[in-house]
Every structure is written in C-alpha cells, then in structure tokens.
PDB file of C-alpha atoms and ligand atoms in Angstrom:
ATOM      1  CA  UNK A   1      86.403  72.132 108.679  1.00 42.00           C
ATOM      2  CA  UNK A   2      83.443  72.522 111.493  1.00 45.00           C
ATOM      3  CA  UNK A   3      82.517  76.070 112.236  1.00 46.00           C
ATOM      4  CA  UNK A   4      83.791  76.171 115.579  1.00 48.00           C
ATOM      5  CA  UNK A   5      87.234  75.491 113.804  1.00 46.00           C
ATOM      6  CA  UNK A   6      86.895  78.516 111.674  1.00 42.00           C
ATOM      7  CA  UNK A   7      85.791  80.761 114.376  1.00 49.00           C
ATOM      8  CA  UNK A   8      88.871  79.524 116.491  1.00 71.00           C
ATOM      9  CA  UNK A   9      91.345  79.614 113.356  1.00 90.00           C
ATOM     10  CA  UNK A  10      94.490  82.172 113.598  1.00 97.00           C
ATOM     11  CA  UNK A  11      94.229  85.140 111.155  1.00 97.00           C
ATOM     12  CA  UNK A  12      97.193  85.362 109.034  1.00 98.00           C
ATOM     13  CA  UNK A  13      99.260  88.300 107.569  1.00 98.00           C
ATOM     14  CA  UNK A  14     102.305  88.579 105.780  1.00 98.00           C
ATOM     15  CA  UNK A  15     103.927  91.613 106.047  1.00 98.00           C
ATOM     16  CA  UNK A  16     105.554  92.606 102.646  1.00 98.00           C
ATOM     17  CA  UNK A  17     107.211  95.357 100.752  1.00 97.00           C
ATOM     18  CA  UNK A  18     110.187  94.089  98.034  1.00 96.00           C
ATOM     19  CA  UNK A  19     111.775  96.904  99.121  1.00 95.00           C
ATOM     20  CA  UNK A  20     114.737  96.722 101.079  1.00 95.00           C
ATOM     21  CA  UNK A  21     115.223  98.170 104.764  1.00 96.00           C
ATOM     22  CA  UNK A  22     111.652  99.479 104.689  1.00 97.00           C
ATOM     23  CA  UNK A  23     110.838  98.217 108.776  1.00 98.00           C
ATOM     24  CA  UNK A  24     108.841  94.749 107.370  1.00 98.00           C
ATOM     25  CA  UNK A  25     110.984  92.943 110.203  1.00 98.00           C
ATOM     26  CA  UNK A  26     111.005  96.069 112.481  1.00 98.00           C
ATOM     27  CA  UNK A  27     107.523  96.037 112.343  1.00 98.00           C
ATOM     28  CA  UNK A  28     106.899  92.158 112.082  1.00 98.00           C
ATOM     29  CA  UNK A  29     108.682  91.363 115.631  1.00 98.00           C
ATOM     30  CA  UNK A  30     107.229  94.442 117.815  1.00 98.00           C
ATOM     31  CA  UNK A  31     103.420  93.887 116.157  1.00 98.00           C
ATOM     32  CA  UNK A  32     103.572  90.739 116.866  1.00 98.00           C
ATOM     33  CA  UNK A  33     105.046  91.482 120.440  1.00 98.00           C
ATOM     34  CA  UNK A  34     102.153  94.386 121.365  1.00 98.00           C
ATOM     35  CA  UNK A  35      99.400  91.513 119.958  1.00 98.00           C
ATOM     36  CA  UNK A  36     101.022  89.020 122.723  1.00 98.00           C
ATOM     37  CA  UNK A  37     101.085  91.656 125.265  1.00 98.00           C
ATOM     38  CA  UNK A  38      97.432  92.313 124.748  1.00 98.00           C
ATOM     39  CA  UNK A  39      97.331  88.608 125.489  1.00 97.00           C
ATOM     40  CA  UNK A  40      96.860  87.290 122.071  1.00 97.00           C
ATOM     41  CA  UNK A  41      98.769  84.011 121.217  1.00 98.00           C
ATOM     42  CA  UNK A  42     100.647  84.585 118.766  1.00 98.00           C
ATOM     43  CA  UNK A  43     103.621  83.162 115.869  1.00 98.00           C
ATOM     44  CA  UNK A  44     106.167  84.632 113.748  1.00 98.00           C
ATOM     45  CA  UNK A  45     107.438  83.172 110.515  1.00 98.00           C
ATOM     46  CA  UNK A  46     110.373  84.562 109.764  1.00 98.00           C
ATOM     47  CA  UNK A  47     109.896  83.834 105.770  1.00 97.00           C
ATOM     48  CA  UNK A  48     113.682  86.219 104.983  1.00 97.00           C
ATOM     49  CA  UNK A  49     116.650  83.747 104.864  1.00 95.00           C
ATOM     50  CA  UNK A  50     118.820  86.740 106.179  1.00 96.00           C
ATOM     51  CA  UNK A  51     116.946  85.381 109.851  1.00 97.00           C
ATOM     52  CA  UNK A  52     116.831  88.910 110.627  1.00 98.00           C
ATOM     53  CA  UNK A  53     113.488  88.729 112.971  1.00 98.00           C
ATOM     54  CA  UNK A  54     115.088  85.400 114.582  1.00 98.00           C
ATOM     55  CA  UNK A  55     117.796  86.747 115.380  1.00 97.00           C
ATOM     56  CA  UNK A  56     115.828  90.098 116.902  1.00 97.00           C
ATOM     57  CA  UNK A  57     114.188  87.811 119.319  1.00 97.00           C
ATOM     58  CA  UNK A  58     117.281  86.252 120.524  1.00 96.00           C
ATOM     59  CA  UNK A  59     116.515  82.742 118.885  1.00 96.00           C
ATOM     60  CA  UNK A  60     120.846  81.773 118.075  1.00 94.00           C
ATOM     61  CA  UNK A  61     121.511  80.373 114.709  1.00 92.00           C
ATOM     62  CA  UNK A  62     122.998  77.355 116.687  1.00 92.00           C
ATOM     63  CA  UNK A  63     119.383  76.642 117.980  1.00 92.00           C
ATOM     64  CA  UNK A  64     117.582  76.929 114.631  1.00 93.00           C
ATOM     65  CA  UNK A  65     117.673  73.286 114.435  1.00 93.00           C
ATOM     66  CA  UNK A  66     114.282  73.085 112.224  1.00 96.00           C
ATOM     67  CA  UNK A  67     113.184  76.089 109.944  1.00 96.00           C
ATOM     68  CA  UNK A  68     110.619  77.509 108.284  1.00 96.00           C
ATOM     69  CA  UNK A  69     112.908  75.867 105.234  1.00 94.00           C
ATOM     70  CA  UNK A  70     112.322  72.531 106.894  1.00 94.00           C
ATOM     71  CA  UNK A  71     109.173  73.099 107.708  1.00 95.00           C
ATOM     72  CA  UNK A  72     108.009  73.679 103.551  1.00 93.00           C
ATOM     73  CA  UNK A  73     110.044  70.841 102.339  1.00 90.00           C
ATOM     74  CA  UNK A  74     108.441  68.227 104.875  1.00 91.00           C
ATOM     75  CA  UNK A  75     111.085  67.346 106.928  1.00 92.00           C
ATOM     76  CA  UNK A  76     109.806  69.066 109.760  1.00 95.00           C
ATOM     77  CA  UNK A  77     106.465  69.127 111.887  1.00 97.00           C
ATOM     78  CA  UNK A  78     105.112  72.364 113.683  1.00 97.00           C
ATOM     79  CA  UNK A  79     105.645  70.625 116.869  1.00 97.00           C
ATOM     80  CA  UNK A  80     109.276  70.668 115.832  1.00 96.00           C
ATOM     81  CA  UNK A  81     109.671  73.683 113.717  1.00 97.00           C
ATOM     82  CA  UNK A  82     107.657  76.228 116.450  1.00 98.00           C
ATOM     83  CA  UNK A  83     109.789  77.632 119.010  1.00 97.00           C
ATOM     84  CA  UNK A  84     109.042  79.835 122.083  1.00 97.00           C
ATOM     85  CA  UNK A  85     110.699  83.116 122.119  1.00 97.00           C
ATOM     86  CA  UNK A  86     111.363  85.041 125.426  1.00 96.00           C
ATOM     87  CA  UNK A  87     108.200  86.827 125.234  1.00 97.00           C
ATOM     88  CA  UNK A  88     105.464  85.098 126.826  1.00 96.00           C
ATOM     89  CA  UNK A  89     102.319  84.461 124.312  1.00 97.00           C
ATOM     90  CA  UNK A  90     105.256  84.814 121.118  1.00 98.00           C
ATOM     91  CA  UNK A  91     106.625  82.093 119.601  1.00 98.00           C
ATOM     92  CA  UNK A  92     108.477  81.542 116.163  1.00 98.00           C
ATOM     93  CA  UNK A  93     109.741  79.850 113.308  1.00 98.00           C
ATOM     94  CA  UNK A  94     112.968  80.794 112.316  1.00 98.00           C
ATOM     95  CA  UNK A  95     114.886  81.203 108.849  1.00 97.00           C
ATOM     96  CA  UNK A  96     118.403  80.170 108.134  1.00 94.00           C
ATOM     97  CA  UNK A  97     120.367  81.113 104.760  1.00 92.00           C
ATOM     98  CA  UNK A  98     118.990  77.355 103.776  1.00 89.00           C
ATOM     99  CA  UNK A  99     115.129  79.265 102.984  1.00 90.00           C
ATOM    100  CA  UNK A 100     116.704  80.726  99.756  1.00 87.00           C
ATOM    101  CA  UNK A 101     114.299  81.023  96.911  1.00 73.00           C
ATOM    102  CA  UNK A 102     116.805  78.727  94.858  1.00 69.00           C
ATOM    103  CA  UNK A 103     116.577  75.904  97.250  1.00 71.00           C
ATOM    104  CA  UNK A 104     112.585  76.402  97.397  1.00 73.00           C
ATOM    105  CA  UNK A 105     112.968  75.961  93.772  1.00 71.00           C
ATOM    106  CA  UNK A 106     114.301  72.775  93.881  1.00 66.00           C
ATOM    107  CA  UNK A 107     111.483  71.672  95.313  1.00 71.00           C
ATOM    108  CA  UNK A 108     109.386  70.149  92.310  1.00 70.00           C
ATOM    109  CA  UNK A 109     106.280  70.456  93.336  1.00 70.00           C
ATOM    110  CA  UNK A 110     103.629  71.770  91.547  1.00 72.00           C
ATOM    111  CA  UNK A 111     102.174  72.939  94.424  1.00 84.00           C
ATOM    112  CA  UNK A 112     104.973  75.412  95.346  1.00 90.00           C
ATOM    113  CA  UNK A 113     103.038  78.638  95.948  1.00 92.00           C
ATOM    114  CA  UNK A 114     100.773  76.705  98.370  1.00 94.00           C
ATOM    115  CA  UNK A 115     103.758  75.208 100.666  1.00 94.00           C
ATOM    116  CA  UNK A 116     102.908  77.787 103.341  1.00 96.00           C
ATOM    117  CA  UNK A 117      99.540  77.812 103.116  1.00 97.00           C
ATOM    118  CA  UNK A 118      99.277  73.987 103.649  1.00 95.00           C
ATOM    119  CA  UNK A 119     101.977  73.508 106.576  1.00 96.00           C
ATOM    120  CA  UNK A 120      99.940  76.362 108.197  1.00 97.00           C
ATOM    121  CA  UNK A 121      96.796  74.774 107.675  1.00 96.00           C
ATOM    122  CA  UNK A 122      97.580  71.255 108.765  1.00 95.00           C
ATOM    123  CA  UNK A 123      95.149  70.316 111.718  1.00 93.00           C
ATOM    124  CA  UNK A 124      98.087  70.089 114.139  1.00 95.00           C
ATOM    125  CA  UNK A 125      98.246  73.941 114.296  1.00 96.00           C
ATOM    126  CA  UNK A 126      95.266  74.117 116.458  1.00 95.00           C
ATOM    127  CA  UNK A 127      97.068  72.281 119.537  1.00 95.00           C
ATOM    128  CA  UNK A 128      98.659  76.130 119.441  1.00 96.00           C
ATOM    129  CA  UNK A 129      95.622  78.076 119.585  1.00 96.00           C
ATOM    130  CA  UNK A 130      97.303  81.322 117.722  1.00 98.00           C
ATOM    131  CA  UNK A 131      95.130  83.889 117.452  1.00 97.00           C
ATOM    132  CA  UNK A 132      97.501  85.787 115.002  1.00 98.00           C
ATOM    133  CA  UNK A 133     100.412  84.418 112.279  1.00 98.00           C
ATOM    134  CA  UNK A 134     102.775  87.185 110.834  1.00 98.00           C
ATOM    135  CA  UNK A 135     104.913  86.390 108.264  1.00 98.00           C
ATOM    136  CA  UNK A 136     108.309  88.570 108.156  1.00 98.00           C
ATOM    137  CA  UNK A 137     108.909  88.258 104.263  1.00 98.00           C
ATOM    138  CA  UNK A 138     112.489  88.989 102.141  1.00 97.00           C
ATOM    139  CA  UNK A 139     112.910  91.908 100.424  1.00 97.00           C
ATOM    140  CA  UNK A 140     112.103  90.418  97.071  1.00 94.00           C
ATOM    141  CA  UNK A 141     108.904  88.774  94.725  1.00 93.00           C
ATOM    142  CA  UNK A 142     110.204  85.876  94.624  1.00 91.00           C
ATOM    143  CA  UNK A 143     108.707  82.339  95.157  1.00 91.00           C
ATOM    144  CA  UNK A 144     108.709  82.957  98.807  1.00 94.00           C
ATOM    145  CA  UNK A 145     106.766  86.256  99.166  1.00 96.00           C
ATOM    146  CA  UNK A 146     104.403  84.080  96.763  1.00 95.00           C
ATOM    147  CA  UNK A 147     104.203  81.510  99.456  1.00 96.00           C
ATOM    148  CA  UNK A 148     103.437  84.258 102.239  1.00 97.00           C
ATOM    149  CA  UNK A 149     100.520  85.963  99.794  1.00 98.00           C
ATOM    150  CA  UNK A 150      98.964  82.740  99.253  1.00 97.00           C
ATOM    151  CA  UNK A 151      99.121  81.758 102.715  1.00 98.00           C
ATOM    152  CA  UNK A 152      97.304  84.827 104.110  1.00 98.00           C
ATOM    153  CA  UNK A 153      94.304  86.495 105.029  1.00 98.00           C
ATOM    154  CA  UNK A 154      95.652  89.997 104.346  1.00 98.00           C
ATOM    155  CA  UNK A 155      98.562  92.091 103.737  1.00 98.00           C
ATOM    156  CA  UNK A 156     100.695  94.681 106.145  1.00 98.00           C
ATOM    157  CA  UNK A 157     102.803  97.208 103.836  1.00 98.00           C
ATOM    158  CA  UNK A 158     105.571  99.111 105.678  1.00 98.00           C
ATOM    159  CA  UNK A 159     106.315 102.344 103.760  1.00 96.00           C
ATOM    160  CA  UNK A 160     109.586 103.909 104.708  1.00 94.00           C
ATOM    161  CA  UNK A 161     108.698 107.967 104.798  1.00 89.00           C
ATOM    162  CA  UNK A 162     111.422 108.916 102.400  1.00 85.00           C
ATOM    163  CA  UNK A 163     111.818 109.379  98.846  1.00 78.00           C
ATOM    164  CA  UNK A 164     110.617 106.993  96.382  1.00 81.00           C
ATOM    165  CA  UNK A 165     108.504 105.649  99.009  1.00 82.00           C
ATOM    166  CA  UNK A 166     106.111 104.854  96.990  1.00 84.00           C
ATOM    167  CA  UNK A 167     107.837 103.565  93.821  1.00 84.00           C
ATOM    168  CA  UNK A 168     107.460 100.104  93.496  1.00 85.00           C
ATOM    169  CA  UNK A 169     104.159 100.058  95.536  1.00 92.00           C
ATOM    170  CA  UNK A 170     102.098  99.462  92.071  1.00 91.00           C
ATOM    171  CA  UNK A 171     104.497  96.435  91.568  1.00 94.00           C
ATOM    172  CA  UNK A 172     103.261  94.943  94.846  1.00 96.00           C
ATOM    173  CA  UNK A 173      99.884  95.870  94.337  1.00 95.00           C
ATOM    174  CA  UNK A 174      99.944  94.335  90.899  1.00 96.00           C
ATOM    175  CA  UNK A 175     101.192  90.739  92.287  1.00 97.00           C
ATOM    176  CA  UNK A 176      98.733  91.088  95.673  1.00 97.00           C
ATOM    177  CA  UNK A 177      95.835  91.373  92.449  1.00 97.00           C
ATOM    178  CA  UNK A 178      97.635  88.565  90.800  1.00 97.00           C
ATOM    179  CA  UNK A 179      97.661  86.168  93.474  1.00 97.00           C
ATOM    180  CA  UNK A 180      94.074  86.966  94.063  1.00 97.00           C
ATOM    181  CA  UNK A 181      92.884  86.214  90.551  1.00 97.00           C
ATOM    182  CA  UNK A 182      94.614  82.754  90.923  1.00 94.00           C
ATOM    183  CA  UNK A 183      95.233  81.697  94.474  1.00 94.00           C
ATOM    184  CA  UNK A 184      94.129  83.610  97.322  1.00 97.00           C
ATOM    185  CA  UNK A 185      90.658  85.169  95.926  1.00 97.00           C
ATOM    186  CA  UNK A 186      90.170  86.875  99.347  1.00 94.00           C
ATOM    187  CA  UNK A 187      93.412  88.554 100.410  1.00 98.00           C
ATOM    188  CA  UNK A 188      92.958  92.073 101.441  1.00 97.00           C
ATOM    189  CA  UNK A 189      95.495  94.558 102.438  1.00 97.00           C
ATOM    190  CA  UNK A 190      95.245  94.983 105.789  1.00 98.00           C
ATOM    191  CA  UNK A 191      96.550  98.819 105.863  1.00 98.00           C
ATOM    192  CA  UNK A 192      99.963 100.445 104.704  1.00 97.00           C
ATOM    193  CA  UNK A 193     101.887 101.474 107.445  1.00 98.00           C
ATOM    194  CA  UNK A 194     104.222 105.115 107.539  1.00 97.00           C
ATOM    195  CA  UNK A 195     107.498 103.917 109.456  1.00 97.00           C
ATOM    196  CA  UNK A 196     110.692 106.042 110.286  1.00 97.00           C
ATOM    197  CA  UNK A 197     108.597 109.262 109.946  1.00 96.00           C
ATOM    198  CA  UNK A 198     110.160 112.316 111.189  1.00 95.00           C
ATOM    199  CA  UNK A 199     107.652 114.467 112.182  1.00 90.00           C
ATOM    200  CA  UNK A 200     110.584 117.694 111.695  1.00 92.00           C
ATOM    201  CA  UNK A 201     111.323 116.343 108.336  1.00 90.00           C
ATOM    202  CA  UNK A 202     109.044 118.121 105.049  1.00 91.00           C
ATOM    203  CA  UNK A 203     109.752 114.633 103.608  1.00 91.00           C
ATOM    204  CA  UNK A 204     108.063 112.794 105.732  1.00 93.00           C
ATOM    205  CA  UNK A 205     104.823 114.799 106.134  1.00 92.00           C
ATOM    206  CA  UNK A 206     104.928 114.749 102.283  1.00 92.00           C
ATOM    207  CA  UNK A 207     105.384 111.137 101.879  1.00 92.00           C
ATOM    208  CA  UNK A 208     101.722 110.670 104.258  1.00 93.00           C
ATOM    209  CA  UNK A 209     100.112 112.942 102.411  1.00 93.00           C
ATOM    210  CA  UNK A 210     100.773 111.152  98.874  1.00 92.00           C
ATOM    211  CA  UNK A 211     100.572 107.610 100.875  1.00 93.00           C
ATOM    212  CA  UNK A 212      96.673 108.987 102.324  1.00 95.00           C
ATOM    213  CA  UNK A 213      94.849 110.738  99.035  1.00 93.00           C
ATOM    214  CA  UNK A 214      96.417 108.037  97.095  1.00 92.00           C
ATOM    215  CA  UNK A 215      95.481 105.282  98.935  1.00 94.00           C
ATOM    216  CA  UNK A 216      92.936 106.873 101.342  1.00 95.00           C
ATOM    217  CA  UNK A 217      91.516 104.091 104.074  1.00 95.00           C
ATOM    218  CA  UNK A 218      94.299 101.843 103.496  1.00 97.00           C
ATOM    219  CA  UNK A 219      96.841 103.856 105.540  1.00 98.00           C
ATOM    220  CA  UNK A 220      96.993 102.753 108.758  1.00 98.00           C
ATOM    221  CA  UNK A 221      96.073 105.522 111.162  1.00 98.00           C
ATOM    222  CA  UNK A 222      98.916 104.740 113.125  1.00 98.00           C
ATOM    223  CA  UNK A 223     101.982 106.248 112.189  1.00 98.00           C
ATOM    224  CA  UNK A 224     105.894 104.927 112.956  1.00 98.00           C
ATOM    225  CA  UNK A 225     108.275 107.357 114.327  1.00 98.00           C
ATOM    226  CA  UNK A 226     111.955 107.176 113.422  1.00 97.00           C
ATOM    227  CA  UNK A 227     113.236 106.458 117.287  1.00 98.00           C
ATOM    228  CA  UNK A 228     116.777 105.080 117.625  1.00 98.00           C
ATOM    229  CA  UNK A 229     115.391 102.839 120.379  1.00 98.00           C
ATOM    230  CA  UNK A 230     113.962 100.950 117.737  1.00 98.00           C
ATOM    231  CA  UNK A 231     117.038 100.641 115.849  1.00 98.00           C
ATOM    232  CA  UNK A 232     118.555  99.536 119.126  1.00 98.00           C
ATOM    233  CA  UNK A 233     116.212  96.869 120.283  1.00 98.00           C
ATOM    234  CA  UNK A 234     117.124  93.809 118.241  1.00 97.00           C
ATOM    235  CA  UNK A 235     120.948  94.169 119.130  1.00 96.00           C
ATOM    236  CA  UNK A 236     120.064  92.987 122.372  1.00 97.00           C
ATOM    237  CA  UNK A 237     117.281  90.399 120.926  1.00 97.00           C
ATOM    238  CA  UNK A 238     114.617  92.217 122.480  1.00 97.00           C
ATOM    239  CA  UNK A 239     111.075  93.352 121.502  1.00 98.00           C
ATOM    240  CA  UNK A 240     110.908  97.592 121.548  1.00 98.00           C
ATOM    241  CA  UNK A 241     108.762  96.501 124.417  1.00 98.00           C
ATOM    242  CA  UNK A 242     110.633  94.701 126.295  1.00 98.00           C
ATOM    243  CA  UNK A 243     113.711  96.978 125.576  1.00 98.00           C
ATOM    244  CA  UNK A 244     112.385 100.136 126.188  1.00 98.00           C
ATOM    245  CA  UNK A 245     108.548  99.938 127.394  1.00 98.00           C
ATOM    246  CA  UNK A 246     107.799 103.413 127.555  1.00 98.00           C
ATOM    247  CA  UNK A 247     109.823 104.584 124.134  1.00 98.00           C
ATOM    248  CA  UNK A 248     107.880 106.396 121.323  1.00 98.00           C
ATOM    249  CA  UNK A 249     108.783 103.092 119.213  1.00 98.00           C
ATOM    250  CA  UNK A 250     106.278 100.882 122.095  1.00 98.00           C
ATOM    251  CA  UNK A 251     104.163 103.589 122.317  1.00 98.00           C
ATOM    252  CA  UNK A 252     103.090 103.416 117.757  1.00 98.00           C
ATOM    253  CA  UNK A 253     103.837  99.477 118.032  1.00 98.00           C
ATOM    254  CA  UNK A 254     100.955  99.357 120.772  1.00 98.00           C
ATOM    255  CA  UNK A 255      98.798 101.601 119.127  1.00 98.00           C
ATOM    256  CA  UNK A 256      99.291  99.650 115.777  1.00 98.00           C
ATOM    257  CA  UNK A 257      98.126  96.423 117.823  1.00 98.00           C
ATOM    258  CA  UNK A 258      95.048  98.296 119.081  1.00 98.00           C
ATOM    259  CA  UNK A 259      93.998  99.205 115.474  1.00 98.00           C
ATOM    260  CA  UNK A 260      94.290  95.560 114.422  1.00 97.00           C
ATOM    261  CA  UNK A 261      93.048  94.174 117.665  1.00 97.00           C
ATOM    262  CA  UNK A 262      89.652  96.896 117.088  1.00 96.00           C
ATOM    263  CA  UNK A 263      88.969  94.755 113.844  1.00 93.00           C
ATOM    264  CA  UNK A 264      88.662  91.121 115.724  1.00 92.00           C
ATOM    265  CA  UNK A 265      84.845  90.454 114.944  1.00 76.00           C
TER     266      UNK A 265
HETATM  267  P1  LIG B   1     115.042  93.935 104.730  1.00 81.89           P
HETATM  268  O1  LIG B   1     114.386  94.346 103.476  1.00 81.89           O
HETATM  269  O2  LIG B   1     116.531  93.878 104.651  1.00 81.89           O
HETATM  270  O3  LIG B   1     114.455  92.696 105.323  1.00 81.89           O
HETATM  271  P2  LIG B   1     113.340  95.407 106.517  1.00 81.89           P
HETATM  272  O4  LIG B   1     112.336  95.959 105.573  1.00 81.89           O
HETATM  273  O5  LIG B   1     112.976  94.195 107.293  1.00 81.89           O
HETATM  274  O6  LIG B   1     114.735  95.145 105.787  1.00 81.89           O
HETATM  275  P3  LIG B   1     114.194  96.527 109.023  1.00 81.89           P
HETATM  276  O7  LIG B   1     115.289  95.534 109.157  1.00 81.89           O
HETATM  277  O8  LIG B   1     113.027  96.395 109.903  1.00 81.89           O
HETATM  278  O9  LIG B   1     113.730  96.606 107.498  1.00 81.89           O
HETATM  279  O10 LIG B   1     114.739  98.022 109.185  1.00 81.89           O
HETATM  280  C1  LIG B   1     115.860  98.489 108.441  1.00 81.89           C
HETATM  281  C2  LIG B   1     116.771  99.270 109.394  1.00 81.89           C
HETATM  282  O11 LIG B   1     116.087 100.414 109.880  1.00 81.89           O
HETATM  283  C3  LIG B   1     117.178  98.473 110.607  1.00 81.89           C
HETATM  284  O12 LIG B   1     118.477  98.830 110.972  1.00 81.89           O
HETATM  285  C4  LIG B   1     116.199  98.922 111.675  1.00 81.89           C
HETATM  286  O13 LIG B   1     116.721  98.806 112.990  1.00 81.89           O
HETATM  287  C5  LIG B   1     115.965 100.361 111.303  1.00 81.89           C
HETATM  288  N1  LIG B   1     114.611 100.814 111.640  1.00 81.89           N
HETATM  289  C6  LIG B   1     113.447 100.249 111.269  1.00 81.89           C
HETATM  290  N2  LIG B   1     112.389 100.951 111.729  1.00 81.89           N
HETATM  291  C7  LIG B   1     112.909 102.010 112.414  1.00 81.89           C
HETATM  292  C8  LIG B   1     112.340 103.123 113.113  1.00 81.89           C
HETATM  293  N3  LIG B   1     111.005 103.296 113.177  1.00 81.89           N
HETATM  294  N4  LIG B   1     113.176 104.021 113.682  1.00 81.89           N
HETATM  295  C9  LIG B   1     114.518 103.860 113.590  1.00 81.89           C
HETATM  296  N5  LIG B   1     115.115 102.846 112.953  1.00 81.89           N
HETATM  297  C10 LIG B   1     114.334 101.927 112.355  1.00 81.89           C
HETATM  298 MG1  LIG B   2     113.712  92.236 107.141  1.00 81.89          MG
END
C-alpha cells in the first residue's frame, strides 16, 4: 500500500453491544446518514442477519440479491454486493437470515475472523472512495461480531440508559482486549454512546453518571434522547433525517457526526 492509499483509505467502525435492542442499528443507519449529509461518502454493513438496518433504509428483501453473506463466502464482489440507498452519499450491504453465524461456520477457513477485514480491504474498494464504513453488528459474540472487531479501526458502544446498562459491558471490553492481543493490535473504542435517555427519568441521569466516572473520556459527549420519531423512522425506511429533519433524534444524530467528523486528522 502507497501512502497516498492510506491517507485516502475509509476509516472503519463497527458498532457493537451483545446486548439486545440497545440502538446499535438505530444508531448505525442515522450516523451513518448525518456523516453523508456532511458530505462524507459513506457504507453500511449490515453484519445482523435479522437485516434490520436494510430494511430501515428501504433496501426490500426481494432486492438483496448479494449480501454481506455472499460477500464473506466469495461468491460476491463489492461491485455486486454494494448497493445505493435513497440517501445520496449512503450506500449499503445488506444481510439476509443466510449471514447466520452457523452458516459462517461452515465456512472452513482458517481465516474466518479475517473474512471482513479482507473483502473490505480488497483494492477494488477504492473505486468507492468511502470516507467512513459502519458495521451494524447482531446482538451476540459470535463469529460475526469477531469478523466486525477484526475488521475495524475502532469501536461505537450504544448504551441503552436503563438498568443493567452496564452489565455485560466488561464482557465486551474483555473480547475488544482479546481481539487486540491477537488480531487487531490497534482497535480503539471510539466512544460509548447514552441512547434512549430520558432526561425526566432519575434512571437515566444515573445510568451517565456511572457510564462517565467509570469510563470517563470514552463517553461520547453527545447524548441520545428517547424520541418516538426515532422509533418511527425505519417503518417508513427512512433516515431520522430524512423522516423528520428537525426532530430531537436529527438534532443528537448530527451532533454525534460532528464529534466524529472533529476527529478526521
Ligand atoms: P438488536 O440487538 O435487536 O439488533 P439494536 O441494538 O439494533 O437491536 P435498535 O433496533 O436500534 O436496537 O433499537 C431497539 C428499539 O428501540 C427499536 O424499536 C428502535 O426503534 C427503538 N429505539 C432505538 N433508539 C431509540 C431512541 N433514541 N428513541 C426511541 N426509540 C428508540
Ligand atoms: Mg440491530
């Protein structure tokens, strides 16, 4: 790789938590929506074989003719697996029931934790020019989130402001150090990120402070508010933005992309 190919290269980050319902594709599809609005170009993996982020952006299971699923067993090519979405500047891989972790594992390959990391790194990816790669991952350790750890530059952990927020979180952390000690030497968590927070709600305000003097920096400064707009969005295979510009939910999506942007070198 020259050095103008690494300056050009898309950063990649997974966004993870094997918790269930947490906002990971919530988050995933309206990040990577602000990024494109602030005229980055940009591609979702949807990495969750519930297709829950291509469905949200209105990509019909009839027209998932390639998947990400395809796309780590071979068959397909990124010119064939990458699909524009509505939003200009976002397109997508998407995820059929087929990406189960059971027919990944059939797969013998000893390779197998590096199957994303390679298709995303084959030299064909630069026709794109993607300045950022998110990865919406399952709910779940499995092979798969293994594949989206190894693959990235750094880590995005939704924590849903409720109880037991943070159980589990030492689970994740302990596979994130893990996959650095044999894989991925240099992925950093990019920041943990409060969503559903009710600002009314003692829970909430209790769950940030625990989230901040635990893990200090690594809390994203921008917070998620609970808004049913949110919720609402992906029924009609929008992006928050699109959906509802000028909702709270746009309003902490853009300001999320801002913090991120503010990092670019
Ligand atoms: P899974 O683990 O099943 O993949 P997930 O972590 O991807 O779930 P989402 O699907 O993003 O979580 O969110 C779970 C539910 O909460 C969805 O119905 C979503 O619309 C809703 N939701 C997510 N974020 C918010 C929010 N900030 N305000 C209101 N509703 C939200
Ligand atoms: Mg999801």
């Amino acid at each position: 790789m020259s050095d103008l190919d690494r300056i050009t290269a898309p950063k990649i980050i997974s966004v993870t938590n094997q918790k269930g319902g947490v906002g990971k594709t919530t988050t995933t599809i309206n990040l990577c929506a602000a990024l494109a609005e602030l005229g980055r170009r940009v591609l979702l993996v949807d990495l969750d074989p519930q297709g829950n982020a291509s469905t949200g952006l209105g990509i019909n299971p009839e027209d998932r003719d390639y998947t990400t699923y395809d796309l780590l067993a071979g068959d397909a090519t990124l010119f064939d697996a990458i699909k524009q979405t509505d939003v200009e500047n976002l397109q997508i891989i998407p995820a059929t029931t087929d990406l189960s972790s059971a027919d990944l594992e059939l797969i013998s390959n000893e390779k197998r934790s590096f199957l994303l990391h390679d298709a995303l790194r084959q030299s064909s990816i630069d026709a794109f020019a993607f300045d950022y790669i998110l990865i919406d991952c399952p709910p779940s350790l499995n092979i798969l989130t293994i594949n989206a750890l190894v693959a990235s530059q750094s880590v995005i952990i939704p924590l849903q402001s409720e109880f037991y927020a943070l159980e589990g979180l030492s689970q994740l952390m302990l596979t994130i150090r893990e996959v650095r000690q044999s894989a991925n030497r240099n992925l950093r968590i990019e920041g943990v990120l409060l969503t559903m927070y009710d600002r009314r709600n003692n829970l909430s305000q209790q769950v940030e402070e625990d989230a901040r003097s635990n893990l200090g920096e690594l809390v994203f400064n921008t917070i998620i508010p609970r808004n049913v707009r949110l919720s609402e969005a992906p029924s009609f295979a929008m992006s928050i933005l699109q959906y509802d510009s000028a909702s709270r939910g746009s309003e902490a999506y853009r300001e999320l992309a801002q913090e991120i942007v503010a990092r670019e070198a």
